[in-house]
PDB file of C-alpha atoms in Angstrom:
ATOM      1  CA  UNK A  30     250.974 144.332 101.943  1.00 63.00           C
ATOM      2  CA  UNK A  31     247.763 144.476 103.964  1.00 74.00           C
ATOM      3  CA  UNK A  32     244.410 145.330 102.453  1.00 85.00           C
ATOM      4  CA  UNK A  33     242.341 148.175 103.852  1.00 93.00           C
ATOM      5  CA  UNK A  34     239.053 148.666 102.086  1.00 94.00           C
ATOM      6  CA  UNK A  35     236.545 151.470 102.355  1.00 96.00           C
ATOM      7  CA  UNK A  36     232.991 151.542 101.164  1.00 96.00           C
ATOM      8  CA  UNK A  37     231.231 153.105  99.513  1.00 96.00           C
ATOM      9  CA  UNK A  38     233.749 154.757  97.196  1.00 94.00           C
ATOM     10  CA  UNK A  39     231.564 157.847  96.926  1.00 96.00           C
ATOM     11  CA  UNK A  40     228.361 159.107  98.400  1.00 95.00           C
ATOM     12  CA  UNK A  41     225.994 161.983  97.680  1.00 97.00           C
ATOM     13  CA  UNK A  42     223.546 162.916 100.417  1.00 97.00           C
ATOM     14  CA  UNK A  43     221.134 165.744 101.063  1.00 97.00           C
ATOM     15  CA  UNK A  44     221.853 168.293 103.748  1.00 97.00           C
ATOM     16  CA  UNK A  45     220.415 167.012 107.003  1.00 97.00           C
ATOM     17  CA  UNK A  46     220.735 163.331 106.127  1.00 97.00           C
ATOM     18  CA  UNK A  47     222.726 161.041 108.362  1.00 96.00           C
ATOM     19  CA  UNK A  48     225.243 158.756 106.733  1.00 96.00           C
ATOM     20  CA  UNK A  49     227.870 156.167 107.507  1.00 95.00           C
ATOM     21  CA  UNK A  50     230.882 154.574 105.854  1.00 95.00           C
ATOM     22  CA  UNK A  51     232.827 151.395 106.460  1.00 97.00           C
ATOM     23  CA  UNK A  52     236.512 150.645 106.795  1.00 97.00           C
ATOM     24  CA  UNK A  53     237.534 146.971 106.646  1.00 96.00           C
ATOM     25  CA  UNK A  54     240.946 145.785 107.740  1.00 94.00           C
ATOM     26  CA  UNK A  55     242.717 142.550 108.710  1.00 91.00           C
ATOM     27  CA  UNK A  56     241.329 141.195 111.967  1.00 87.00           C
ATOM     28  CA  UNK A  57     244.638 139.857 113.206  1.00 86.00           C
ATOM     29  CA  UNK A  58     247.529 141.766 114.775  1.00 85.00           C
ATOM     30  CA  UNK A  59     245.497 144.928 115.239  1.00 88.00           C
ATOM     31  CA  UNK A  60     247.370 147.932 116.606  1.00 88.00           C
ATOM     32  CA  UNK A  61     245.486 151.101 115.664  1.00 91.00           C
ATOM     33  CA  UNK A  62     242.876 152.481 113.311  1.00 94.00           C
ATOM     34  CA  UNK A  63     242.800 156.140 112.294  1.00 95.00           C
ATOM     35  CA  UNK A  64     240.093 158.189 110.593  1.00 97.00           C
ATOM     36  CA  UNK A  65     240.928 161.342 108.651  1.00 96.00           C
ATOM     37  CA  UNK A  66     238.927 163.958 106.800  1.00 96.00           C
ATOM     38  CA  UNK A  67     240.578 165.356 103.692  1.00 94.00           C
ATOM     39  CA  UNK A  68     239.071 168.400 102.067  1.00 94.00           C
ATOM     40  CA  UNK A  69     240.185 169.474  98.619  1.00 88.00           C
ATOM     41  CA  UNK A  70     243.291 171.689  98.676  1.00 86.00           C
ATOM     42  CA  UNK A  71     243.781 171.151 102.411  1.00 91.00           C
ATOM     43  CA  UNK A  72     245.802 168.766 104.582  1.00 91.00           C
ATOM     44  CA  UNK A  73     244.263 165.572 105.937  1.00 92.00           C
ATOM     45  CA  UNK A  74     242.738 166.308 109.323  1.00 94.00           C
ATOM     46  CA  UNK A  75     242.793 163.676 112.030  1.00 93.00           C
ATOM     47  CA  UNK A  76     239.343 162.744 113.338  1.00 96.00           C
ATOM     48  CA  UNK A  77     239.920 159.724 115.561  1.00 95.00           C
ATOM     49  CA  UNK A  78     242.574 157.267 116.644  1.00 93.00           C
ATOM     50  CA  UNK A  79     241.062 154.008 117.850  1.00 94.00           C
ATOM     51  CA  UNK A  80     243.073 151.394 119.639  1.00 90.00           C
ATOM     52  CA  UNK A  81     240.731 149.091 121.573  1.00 86.00           C
ATOM     53  CA  UNK A  82     238.050 146.687 120.451  1.00 85.00           C
ATOM     54  CA  UNK A  83     234.685 148.231 121.163  1.00 86.00           C
ATOM     55  CA  UNK A  84     236.080 151.777 121.084  1.00 89.00           C
ATOM     56  CA  UNK A  85     233.534 154.442 120.323  1.00 94.00           C
ATOM     57  CA  UNK A  86     234.685 157.983 119.643  1.00 95.00           C
ATOM     58  CA  UNK A  87     232.636 161.117 119.090  1.00 96.00           C
ATOM     59  CA  UNK A  88     233.461 164.619 117.860  1.00 94.00           C
ATOM     60  CA  UNK A  89     230.441 166.827 117.389  1.00 95.00           C
ATOM     61  CA  UNK A  90     228.180 165.211 114.798  1.00 97.00           C
ATOM     62  CA  UNK A  91     230.778 162.625 113.814  1.00 97.00           C
ATOM     63  CA  UNK A  92     231.287 159.357 115.618  1.00 97.00           C
ATOM     64  CA  UNK A  93     233.113 156.107 114.996  1.00 97.00           C
ATOM     65  CA  UNK A  94     232.991 152.549 116.260  1.00 97.00           C
ATOM     66  CA  UNK A  95     235.580 149.813 116.121  1.00 96.00           C
ATOM     67  CA  UNK A  96     235.345 146.029 115.949  1.00 95.00           C
ATOM     68  CA  UNK A  97     238.842 144.562 115.853  1.00 94.00           C
ATOM     69  CA  UNK A  98     237.669 140.946 116.083  1.00 93.00           C
ATOM     70  CA  UNK A  99     235.792 141.153 112.803  1.00 94.00           C
ATOM     71  CA  UNK A 100     238.017 143.818 111.280  1.00 94.00           C
ATOM     72  CA  UNK A 101     235.812 146.813 110.640  1.00 95.00           C
ATOM     73  CA  UNK A 102     235.150 150.357 111.754  1.00 97.00           C
ATOM     74  CA  UNK A 103     232.156 152.549 111.010  1.00 97.00           C
ATOM     75  CA  UNK A 104     232.182 156.325 110.707  1.00 98.00           C
ATOM     76  CA  UNK A 105     228.841 158.057 111.225  1.00 97.00           C
ATOM     77  CA  UNK A 106     227.885 161.609 110.388  1.00 97.00           C
ATOM     78  CA  UNK A 107     224.631 162.840 111.866  1.00 97.00           C
ATOM     79  CA  UNK A 108     222.739 165.609 110.094  1.00 97.00           C
ATOM     80  CA  UNK A 109     225.230 166.109 107.256  1.00 97.00           C
ATOM     81  CA  UNK A 110     226.149 169.675 106.350  1.00 97.00           C
ATOM     82  CA  UNK A 111     227.753 170.967 103.135  1.00 96.00           C
ATOM     83  CA  UNK A 112     230.976 171.609 105.055  1.00 95.00           C
ATOM     84  CA  UNK A 113     231.184 167.864 105.724  1.00 96.00           C
ATOM     85  CA  UNK A 114     231.905 167.356 102.021  1.00 97.00           C
ATOM     86  CA  UNK A 115     235.355 165.752 101.887  1.00 97.00           C
ATOM     87  CA  UNK A 116     237.131 162.462 101.413  1.00 96.00           C
ATOM     88  CA  UNK A 117     237.163 160.327 104.546  1.00 97.00           C
ATOM     89  CA  UNK A 118     240.160 158.061 104.900  1.00 96.00           C
ATOM     90  CA  UNK A 119     240.887 155.289 107.320  1.00 96.00           C
ATOM     91  CA  UNK A 120     244.371 153.991 108.063  1.00 93.00           C
ATOM     92  CA  UNK A 121     245.302 150.742 109.742  1.00 91.00           C
ATOM     93  CA  UNK A 122     248.399 149.730 111.614  1.00 87.00           C
ATOM     94  CA  UNK A 123     249.289 146.185 112.628  1.00 84.00           C
ATOM     95  CA  UNK A 124     251.528 145.282 115.530  1.00 80.00           C
ATOM     96  CA  UNK A 125     253.805 143.516 113.097  1.00 74.00           C
ATOM     97  CA  UNK A 126     255.493 145.010 110.069  1.00 61.00           C
ATOM     98  CA  UNK A 127     255.646 148.581 111.367  1.00 68.00           C
ATOM     99  CA  UNK A 128     253.629 150.128 108.580  1.00 77.00           C
ATOM    100  CA  UNK A 129     250.609 152.305 108.137  1.00 82.00           C
ATOM    101  CA  UNK A 130     248.057 151.335 105.469  1.00 89.00           C
ATOM    102  CA  UNK A 131     245.484 153.742 104.094  1.00 92.00           C
ATOM    103  CA  UNK A 132     242.209 152.859 102.470  1.00 93.00           C
ATOM    104  CA  UNK A 133     241.276 154.558  99.204  1.00 90.00           C
ATOM    105  CA  UNK A 134     238.711 156.736 100.921  1.00 94.00           C
ATOM    106  CA  UNK A 135     235.019 157.552 100.736  1.00 96.00           C
ATOM    107  CA  UNK A 136     234.214 160.767  98.929  1.00 96.00           C
ATOM    108  CA  UNK A 137     231.224 162.469 100.528  1.00 97.00           C
ATOM    109  CA  UNK A 138     229.275 165.241  98.834  1.00 97.00           C
ATOM    110  CA  UNK A 139     226.537 166.938 100.836  1.00 97.00           C
ATOM    111  CA  UNK A 140     224.013 168.684  98.617  1.00 96.00           C
ATOM    112  CA  UNK A 141     222.486 171.850 100.102  1.00 95.00           C
TER     113      UNK A 141
ATOM    114  CA  UNK B   4     251.056 176.674 117.769  1.00 68.00           C
ATOM    115  CA  UNK B   5     252.238 176.590 114.152  1.00 80.00           C
ATOM    116  CA  UNK B   6     251.284 173.536 112.141  1.00 92.00           C
ATOM    117  CA  UNK B   7     253.408 171.225 110.070  1.00 96.00           C
ATOM    118  CA  UNK B   8     255.146 173.051 107.254  1.00 96.00           C
ATOM    119  CA  UNK B   9     256.573 171.650 104.062  1.00 97.00           C
ATOM    120  CA  UNK B  10     258.832 173.230 101.497  1.00 96.00           C
ATOM    121  CA  UNK B  11     258.743 173.670  98.628  1.00 97.00           C
ATOM    122  CA  UNK B  12     255.038 173.434  97.882  1.00 96.00           C
ATOM    123  CA  UNK B  13     255.511 172.769  94.178  1.00 96.00           C
ATOM    124  CA  UNK B  14     258.415 171.385  92.251  1.00 96.00           C
ATOM    125  CA  UNK B  15     259.116 170.432  88.662  1.00 97.00           C
ATOM    126  CA  UNK B  16     262.012 168.115  87.876  1.00 97.00           C
ATOM    127  CA  UNK B  17     263.127 166.018  84.943  1.00 97.00           C
ATOM    128  CA  UNK B  18     263.761 162.284  84.836  1.00 97.00           C
ATOM    129  CA  UNK B  19     267.092 161.273  86.299  1.00 97.00           C
ATOM    130  CA  UNK B  20     267.390 164.269  88.602  1.00 97.00           C
ATOM    131  CA  UNK B  21     267.182 164.067  92.347  1.00 97.00           C
ATOM    132  CA  UNK B  22     265.018 166.079  94.707  1.00 97.00           C
ATOM    133  CA  UNK B  23     264.994 166.948  98.408  1.00 98.00           C
ATOM    134  CA  UNK B  24     261.818 167.850 100.247  1.00 98.00           C
ATOM    135  CA  UNK B  25     261.695 169.377 103.693  1.00 98.00           C
ATOM    136  CA  UNK B  26     259.262 169.008 106.568  1.00 98.00           C
ATOM    137  CA  UNK B  27     259.172 170.966 109.827  1.00 97.00           C
ATOM    138  CA  UNK B  28     256.993 169.301 112.459  1.00 96.00           C
ATOM    139  CA  UNK B  29     254.827 170.975 115.056  1.00 95.00           C
ATOM    140  CA  UNK B  30     257.015 172.349 117.832  1.00 94.00           C
ATOM    141  CA  UNK B  31     257.633 169.613 120.396  1.00 92.00           C
ATOM    142  CA  UNK B  32     256.746 166.760 118.057  1.00 93.00           C
ATOM    143  CA  UNK B  33     259.521 164.246 117.631  1.00 92.00           C
ATOM    144  CA  UNK B  34     258.096 161.823 115.106  1.00 91.00           C
ATOM    145  CA  UNK B  35     257.842 162.621 111.404  1.00 94.00           C
ATOM    146  CA  UNK B  36     256.281 160.341 108.792  1.00 93.00           C
ATOM    147  CA  UNK B  37     256.281 160.701 105.030  1.00 96.00           C
ATOM    148  CA  UNK B  38     253.576 159.641 102.570  1.00 95.00           C
ATOM    149  CA  UNK B  39     253.144 159.570  98.829  1.00 96.00           C
ATOM    150  CA  UNK B  40     249.774 160.172  97.232  1.00 94.00           C
ATOM    151  CA  UNK B  41     249.152 159.257  93.608  1.00 91.00           C
ATOM    152  CA  UNK B  42     245.850 158.907  91.764  1.00 81.00           C
ATOM    153  CA  UNK B  43     246.483 155.242  91.061  1.00 77.00           C
ATOM    154  CA  UNK B  44     247.843 154.086  94.426  1.00 79.00           C
ATOM    155  CA  UNK B  45     246.209 156.392  96.911  1.00 82.00           C
ATOM    156  CA  UNK B  46     248.092 157.403 100.032  1.00 89.00           C
ATOM    157  CA  UNK B  47     251.090 155.208 100.789  1.00 92.00           C
ATOM    158  CA  UNK B  48     253.431 155.203 103.758  1.00 91.00           C
ATOM    159  CA  UNK B  49     257.083 155.876 102.955  1.00 94.00           C
ATOM    160  CA  UNK B  50     258.887 155.970 106.299  1.00 91.00           C
ATOM    161  CA  UNK B  51     258.829 157.310 109.823  1.00 91.00           C
ATOM    162  CA  UNK B  52     261.596 158.961 111.798  1.00 92.00           C
ATOM    163  CA  UNK B  53     261.872 159.401 115.518  1.00 91.00           C
ATOM    164  CA  UNK B  54     264.827 160.904 117.361  1.00 89.00           C
ATOM    165  CA  UNK B  55     266.881 161.021 114.167  1.00 92.00           C
ATOM    166  CA  UNK B  56     266.381 157.302 113.509  1.00 91.00           C
ATOM    167  CA  UNK B  57     264.269 155.633 110.878  1.00 90.00           C
ATOM    168  CA  UNK B  58     261.832 153.600 112.912  1.00 85.00           C
ATOM    169  CA  UNK B  59     259.457 152.249 110.261  1.00 84.00           C
ATOM    170  CA  UNK B  60     259.642 151.877 106.503  1.00 87.00           C
ATOM    171  CA  UNK B  61     257.132 151.238 103.726  1.00 88.00           C
ATOM    172  CA  UNK B  62     257.589 149.266 100.524  1.00 88.00           C
ATOM    173  CA  UNK B  63     259.449 151.784  98.418  1.00 93.00           C
ATOM    174  CA  UNK B  64     262.728 151.348  96.528  1.00 95.00           C
ATOM    175  CA  UNK B  65     266.016 152.544  97.917  1.00 95.00           C
ATOM    176  CA  UNK B  66     265.839 155.658  95.714  1.00 97.00           C
ATOM    177  CA  UNK B  67     263.585 157.056  98.432  1.00 97.00           C
ATOM    178  CA  UNK B  68     265.479 158.006 101.540  1.00 96.00           C
ATOM    179  CA  UNK B  69     265.118 160.367 104.412  1.00 96.00           C
ATOM    180  CA  UNK B  70     266.702 161.738 107.488  1.00 96.00           C
ATOM    181  CA  UNK B  71     265.786 163.623 110.590  1.00 97.00           C
ATOM    182  CA  UNK B  72     267.779 166.304 112.312  1.00 96.00           C
ATOM    183  CA  UNK B  73     268.229 166.965 116.018  1.00 95.00           C
ATOM    184  CA  UNK B  74     265.538 169.671 115.902  1.00 94.00           C
ATOM    185  CA  UNK B  75     263.109 167.014 114.495  1.00 94.00           C
ATOM    186  CA  UNK B  76     262.963 168.603 111.058  1.00 97.00           C
ATOM    187  CA  UNK B  77     263.053 165.974 108.370  1.00 97.00           C
ATOM    188  CA  UNK B  78     264.097 165.765 104.767  1.00 98.00           C
ATOM    189  CA  UNK B  79     263.115 163.258 102.128  1.00 97.00           C
ATOM    190  CA  UNK B  80     265.291 162.608  99.105  1.00 97.00           C
ATOM    191  CA  UNK B  81     264.380 160.882  95.874  1.00 97.00           C
ATOM    192  CA  UNK B  82     267.255 160.074  93.567  1.00 95.00           C
ATOM    193  CA  UNK B  83     267.133 159.206  89.855  1.00 96.00           C
ATOM    194  CA  UNK B  84     263.602 160.494  89.453  1.00 97.00           C
ATOM    195  CA  UNK B  85     261.124 158.556  87.336  1.00 97.00           C
ATOM    196  CA  UNK B  86     257.908 159.755  85.763  1.00 96.00           C
ATOM    197  CA  UNK B  87     255.984 157.631  88.255  1.00 94.00           C
ATOM    198  CA  UNK B  88     257.416 159.628  91.136  1.00 96.00           C
ATOM    199  CA  UNK B  89     255.101 162.489  90.211  1.00 96.00           C
ATOM    200  CA  UNK B  90     252.895 162.750  93.255  1.00 96.00           C
ATOM    201  CA  UNK B  91     251.839 164.726  96.277  1.00 96.00           C
ATOM    202  CA  UNK B  92     254.268 164.098  99.128  1.00 97.00           C
ATOM    203  CA  UNK B  93     252.849 164.638 102.590  1.00 96.00           C
ATOM    204  CA  UNK B  94     254.572 164.621 105.885  1.00 96.00           C
ATOM    205  CA  UNK B  95     252.941 164.263 109.265  1.00 94.00           C
ATOM    206  CA  UNK B  96     254.205 164.751 112.779  1.00 93.00           C
ATOM    207  CA  UNK B  97     253.184 163.218 116.062  1.00 90.00           C
ATOM    208  CA  UNK B  98     254.185 163.906 119.600  1.00 87.00           C
ATOM    209  CA  UNK B  99     256.434 161.140 120.723  1.00 72.00           C
ATOM    210  CA  UNK B 100     257.107 157.469 120.890  1.00 61.00           C
ATOM    211  CA  UNK B 101     253.525 156.244 120.574  1.00 61.00           C
ATOM    212  CA  UNK B 102     254.077 155.431 116.943  1.00 67.00           C
ATOM    213  CA  UNK B 103     250.951 154.650 115.008  1.00 79.00           C
ATOM    214  CA  UNK B 104     248.729 154.879 118.068  1.00 81.00           C
ATOM    215  CA  UNK B 105     249.174 158.640 118.161  1.00 85.00           C
ATOM    216  CA  UNK B 106     247.319 161.323 116.264  1.00 88.00           C
ATOM    217  CA  UNK B 107     249.244 162.438 113.205  1.00 89.00           C
ATOM    218  CA  UNK B 108     249.127 166.029 112.030  1.00 92.00           C
ATOM    219  CA  UNK B 109     249.651 166.531 108.330  1.00 94.00           C
ATOM    220  CA  UNK B 110     251.380 169.297 106.437  1.00 95.00           C
ATOM    221  CA  UNK B 111     250.067 170.836 103.214  1.00 94.00           C
ATOM    222  CA  UNK B 112     252.256 168.655 101.018  1.00 96.00           C
ATOM    223  CA  UNK B 113     254.751 169.135  98.222  1.00 97.00           C
ATOM    224  CA  UNK B 114     253.472 168.481  94.735  1.00 96.00           C
ATOM    225  CA  UNK B 115     256.235 167.045  92.566  1.00 97.00           C
ATOM    226  CA  UNK B 116     255.971 166.819  88.814  1.00 97.00           C
ATOM    227  CA  UNK B 117     258.589 164.798  86.959  1.00 97.00           C
ATOM    228  CA  UNK B 118     258.876 165.497  83.243  1.00 96.00           C
TER     229      UNK B 118
END
Protein backbone atom coordinates (compact mmCIF):
# COMPACT_ATOMS: atom_id res chain seq x y z
CA UNK A 1 0.00 0.00 0.00
CA UNK A 2 1.46 3.35 -1.04
CA UNK A 3 1.24 6.45 1.11
CA UNK A 4 -0.27 9.63 -0.27
CA UNK A 5 -0.25 12.49 2.18
CA UNK A 6 -1.94 15.86 1.99
CA UNK A 7 -1.29 18.91 4.07
CA UNK A 8 -2.67 20.80 5.74
CA UNK A 9 -5.64 18.69 6.85
CA UNK A 10 -7.85 21.77 7.01
CA UNK A 11 -7.56 25.42 6.23
CA UNK A 12 -9.66 28.51 6.91
CA UNK A 13 -8.92 31.58 4.82
CA UNK A 14 -10.55 34.93 4.25
CA UNK A 15 -12.25 35.70 0.97
CA UNK A 16 -9.66 37.13 -1.39
CA UNK A 17 -6.70 35.33 0.16
CA UNK A 18 -4.56 33.07 -1.96
CA UNK A 19 -3.76 29.64 -0.62
CA UNK A 20 -1.98 26.43 -1.49
CA UNK A 21 -1.96 22.80 -0.42
CA UNK A 22 0.51 19.97 -0.81
CA UNK A 23 0.17 16.39 -1.97
CA UNK A 24 3.13 14.08 -1.29
CA UNK A 25 3.50 10.73 -2.98
CA UNK A 26 6.18 8.10 -3.66
CA UNK A 27 8.82 9.46 -6.01
CA UNK A 28 9.40 6.17 -7.78
CA UNK A 29 7.28 4.52 -10.47
CA UNK A 30 5.18 7.62 -11.06
CA UNK A 31 2.32 7.26 -13.52
CA UNK A 32 -0.26 9.97 -12.83
CA UNK A 33 -1.43 12.44 -10.22
CA UNK A 34 -5.02 13.67 -10.07
CA UNK A 35 -6.57 16.58 -8.19
CA UNK A 36 -10.26 16.63 -7.31
CA UNK A 37 -12.58 19.08 -5.61
CA UNK A 38 -15.29 17.53 -3.48
CA UNK A 39 -18.08 19.73 -2.22
CA UNK A 40 -20.44 18.48 0.45
CA UNK A 41 -23.36 16.47 -0.95
CA UNK A 42 -21.89 16.50 -4.46
CA UNK A 43 -19.68 14.18 -6.51
CA UNK A 44 -15.92 14.65 -6.64
CA UNK A 45 -15.09 16.92 -9.55
CA UNK A 46 -11.90 16.40 -11.51
CA UNK A 47 -9.61 19.44 -11.57
CA UNK A 48 -6.38 18.20 -13.13
CA UNK A 49 -4.64 15.07 -14.33
CA UNK A 50 -0.87 15.47 -14.31
CA UNK A 51 1.42 13.00 -15.95
CA UNK A 52 4.80 14.64 -16.60
CA UNK A 53 7.44 16.00 -14.27
CA UNK A 54 7.29 19.77 -14.36
CA UNK A 55 3.64 19.78 -15.46
CA UNK A 56 1.77 22.95 -14.64
CA UNK A 57 -1.98 23.08 -15.12
CA UNK A 58 -4.36 26.00 -14.74
CA UNK A 59 -8.14 26.31 -14.60
CA UNK A 60 -9.36 29.79 -13.82
CA UNK A 61 -8.01 30.79 -10.41
CA UNK A 62 -6.76 27.29 -9.63
CA UNK A 63 -3.42 25.95 -10.73
CA UNK A 64 -1.23 22.98 -9.92
CA UNK A 65 2.41 22.01 -10.27
CA UNK A 66 4.05 18.62 -10.24
CA UNK A 67 7.48 17.41 -9.17
CA UNK A 68 7.72 13.67 -9.72
CA UNK A 69 11.41 13.45 -8.80
CA UNK A 70 10.79 14.64 -5.26
CA UNK A 71 7.24 13.32 -5.05
CA UNK A 72 5.01 16.32 -4.51
CA UNK A 73 2.36 18.42 -6.16
CA UNK A 74 1.06 21.83 -5.13
CA UNK A 75 -2.45 23.14 -5.70
CA UNK A 76 -2.84 26.91 -5.66
CA UNK A 77 -6.02 28.94 -5.40
CA UNK A 78 -5.69 32.63 -6.17
CA UNK A 79 -8.16 35.05 -4.61
CA UNK A 80 -10.23 32.45 -2.75
CA UNK A 81 -14.00 32.76 -2.95
CA UNK A 82 -16.64 31.19 -0.68
CA UNK A 83 -17.61 28.83 -3.51
CA UNK A 84 -14.09 27.39 -3.35
CA UNK A 85 -14.98 25.87 0.03
CA UNK A 86 -14.62 22.11 -0.44
CA UNK A 87 -12.33 19.20 0.25
CA UNK A 88 -9.46 18.95 -2.21
CA UNK A 89 -8.21 15.45 -2.86
CA UNK A 90 -5.19 14.20 -4.70
CA UNK A 91 -4.85 10.68 -6.06
CA UNK A 92 -1.69 8.94 -7.16
CA UNK A 93 -1.14 6.08 -9.54
CA UNK A 94 2.10 4.15 -9.94
CA UNK A 95 3.12 2.30 -13.07
CA UNK A 96 3.28 -0.87 -11.03
CA UNK A 97 0.50 -2.40 -8.99
CA UNK A 98 -2.37 -1.00 -11.05
CA UNK A 99 -4.01 0.91 -8.23
CA UNK A 100 -5.20 4.38 -7.47
CA UNK A 101 -4.36 5.87 -4.06
CA UNK A 102 -6.17 8.86 -2.61
CA UNK A 103 -4.88 11.23 0.01
CA UNK A 104 -7.13 12.11 2.94
CA UNK A 105 -7.79 15.56 1.56
CA UNK A 106 -7.46 19.20 2.56
CA UNK A 107 -10.67 20.79 3.76
CA UNK A 108 -10.81 24.43 2.70
CA UNK A 109 -13.24 26.92 4.20
CA UNK A 110 -13.33 30.40 2.71
CA UNK A 111 -14.82 32.95 5.08
CA UNK A 112 -16.76 35.77 3.41
CA UNK B 1 -24.39 14.67 -22.06
CA UNK B 2 -25.78 12.91 -18.98
CA UNK B 3 -23.34 12.29 -16.15
CA UNK B 4 -22.53 9.13 -14.28
CA UNK B 5 -25.57 7.71 -12.54
CA UNK B 6 -25.71 5.32 -9.63
CA UNK B 7 -28.60 3.37 -8.21
CA UNK B 8 -29.85 3.10 -5.60
CA UNK B 9 -28.74 6.26 -3.83
CA UNK B 10 -29.42 4.91 -0.35
CA UNK B 11 -29.64 1.40 0.96
CA UNK B 12 -30.08 -0.23 4.34
CA UNK B 13 -29.11 -3.87 4.79
CA UNK B 14 -28.45 -6.19 7.70
CA UNK B 15 -25.31 -8.16 8.46
CA UNK B 16 -24.96 -11.30 6.40
CA UNK B 17 -27.05 -10.06 3.49
CA UNK B 18 -25.66 -9.27 0.09
CA UNK B 19 -26.10 -6.13 -1.97
CA UNK B 20 -25.75 -5.12 -5.61
CA UNK B 21 -25.04 -1.55 -6.66
CA UNK B 22 -25.32 -0.26 -10.19
CA UNK B 23 -23.38 2.35 -12.13
CA UNK B 24 -24.12 3.74 -15.59
CA UNK B 25 -21.15 5.59 -17.08
CA UNK B 26 -21.22 8.65 -19.28
CA UNK B 27 -22.27 7.66 -22.79
CA UNK B 28 -19.21 6.55 -24.74
CA UNK B 29 -17.08 5.89 -21.67
CA UNK B 30 -15.78 2.36 -21.48
CA UNK B 31 -13.93 2.31 -18.18
CA UNK B 32 -15.70 2.17 -14.83
CA UNK B 33 -13.97 2.28 -11.45
CA UNK B 34 -15.44 1.73 -8.01
CA UNK B 35 -14.42 3.37 -4.73
CA UNK B 36 -15.36 3.06 -1.10
CA UNK B 37 -15.37 6.07 1.19
CA UNK B 38 -15.46 5.64 4.96
CA UNK B 39 -14.71 8.19 7.67
CA UNK B 40 -11.81 6.14 8.97
CA UNK B 41 -10.15 5.08 5.71
CA UNK B 42 -10.98 7.87 3.32
CA UNK B 43 -11.51 7.09 -0.34
CA UNK B 44 -10.21 3.68 -1.39
CA UNK B 45 -10.00 2.08 -4.81
CA UNK B 46 -11.96 -1.15 -5.21
CA UNK B 47 -11.57 -2.15 -8.86
CA UNK B 48 -11.69 -0.97 -12.43
CA UNK B 49 -13.42 -2.53 -15.41
CA UNK B 50 -12.76 -1.95 -19.06
CA UNK B 51 -14.45 -3.76 -21.94
CA UNK B 52 -16.16 -6.17 -19.54
CA UNK B 53 -12.85 -7.20 -17.96
CA UNK B 54 -11.50 -6.36 -14.54
CA UNK B 55 -8.31 -4.52 -15.32
CA UNK B 56 -7.18 -3.33 -11.88
CA UNK B 57 -8.05 -4.31 -8.34
CA UNK B 58 -7.56 -2.76 -4.91
CA UNK B 59 -6.89 -4.48 -1.60
CA UNK B 60 -10.37 -5.63 -0.70
CA UNK B 61 -11.55 -9.12 0.26
CA UNK B 62 -13.20 -11.43 -2.22
CA UNK B 63 -16.63 -10.52 -0.80
CA UNK B 64 -16.38 -7.46 -3.04
CA UNK B 65 -16.86 -8.28 -6.68
CA UNK B 66 -18.01 -6.56 -9.79
CA UNK B 67 -18.79 -6.95 -13.41
CA UNK B 68 -19.27 -4.86 -16.48
CA UNK B 69 -21.76 -5.38 -19.24
CA UNK B 70 -21.37 -4.88 -22.97
CA UNK B 71 -23.03 -1.45 -22.73
CA UNK B 72 -20.32 -0.46 -20.15
CA UNK B 73 -22.76 -0.37 -17.25
CA UNK B 74 -21.24 -1.90 -14.18
CA UNK B 75 -22.46 -3.58 -11.05
CA UNK B 76 -20.71 -4.09 -7.75
CA UNK B 77 -21.71 -6.86 -5.38
CA UNK B 78 -20.86 -7.24 -1.72
CA UNK B 79 -21.70 -10.58 -0.17
CA UNK B 80 -22.02 -11.46 3.52
CA UNK B 81 -22.23 -7.84 4.58
CA UNK B 82 -20.38 -6.67 7.68
CA UNK B 83 -20.96 -3.58 9.77
CA UNK B 84 -17.70 -2.16 8.44
CA UNK B 85 -19.06 -2.21 4.91
CA UNK B 86 -21.22 0.79 5.77
CA UNK B 87 -19.86 3.45 3.47
CA UNK B 88 -20.40 5.68 0.50
CA UNK B 89 -19.70 3.75 -2.70
CA UNK B 90 -18.70 5.87 -5.66
CA UNK B 91 -18.20 4.89 -9.22
CA UNK B 92 -16.35 6.85 -11.85
CA UNK B 93 -16.10 6.52 -15.59
CA UNK B 94 -13.41 7.48 -18.03
CA UNK B 95 -13.25 7.46 -21.77
CA UNK B 96 -11.10 4.59 -22.82
CA UNK B 97 -7.93 2.66 -22.34
CA UNK B 98 -5.84 5.42 -20.79
CA UNK B 99 -6.38 3.96 -17.36
CA UNK B 100 -5.32 6.18 -14.52
CA UNK B 101 -3.92 8.84 -16.82
CA UNK B 102 -7.42 9.83 -17.87
CA UNK B 103 -9.86 12.17 -16.18
CA UNK B 104 -12.38 10.27 -14.10
CA UNK B 105 -15.95 11.48 -13.78
CA UNK B 106 -17.69 10.52 -10.57
CA UNK B 107 -21.29 9.62 -9.90
CA UNK B 108 -23.26 10.80 -6.87
CA UNK B 109 -22.63 7.60 -4.93
CA UNK B 110 -24.67 5.00 -3.11
CA UNK B 111 -24.76 5.29 0.65
CA UNK B 112 -24.96 1.86 2.24
CA UNK B 113 -25.82 1.33 5.87
CA UNK B 114 -25.36 -2.13 7.33
CA UNK B 115 -27.21 -2.81 10.57
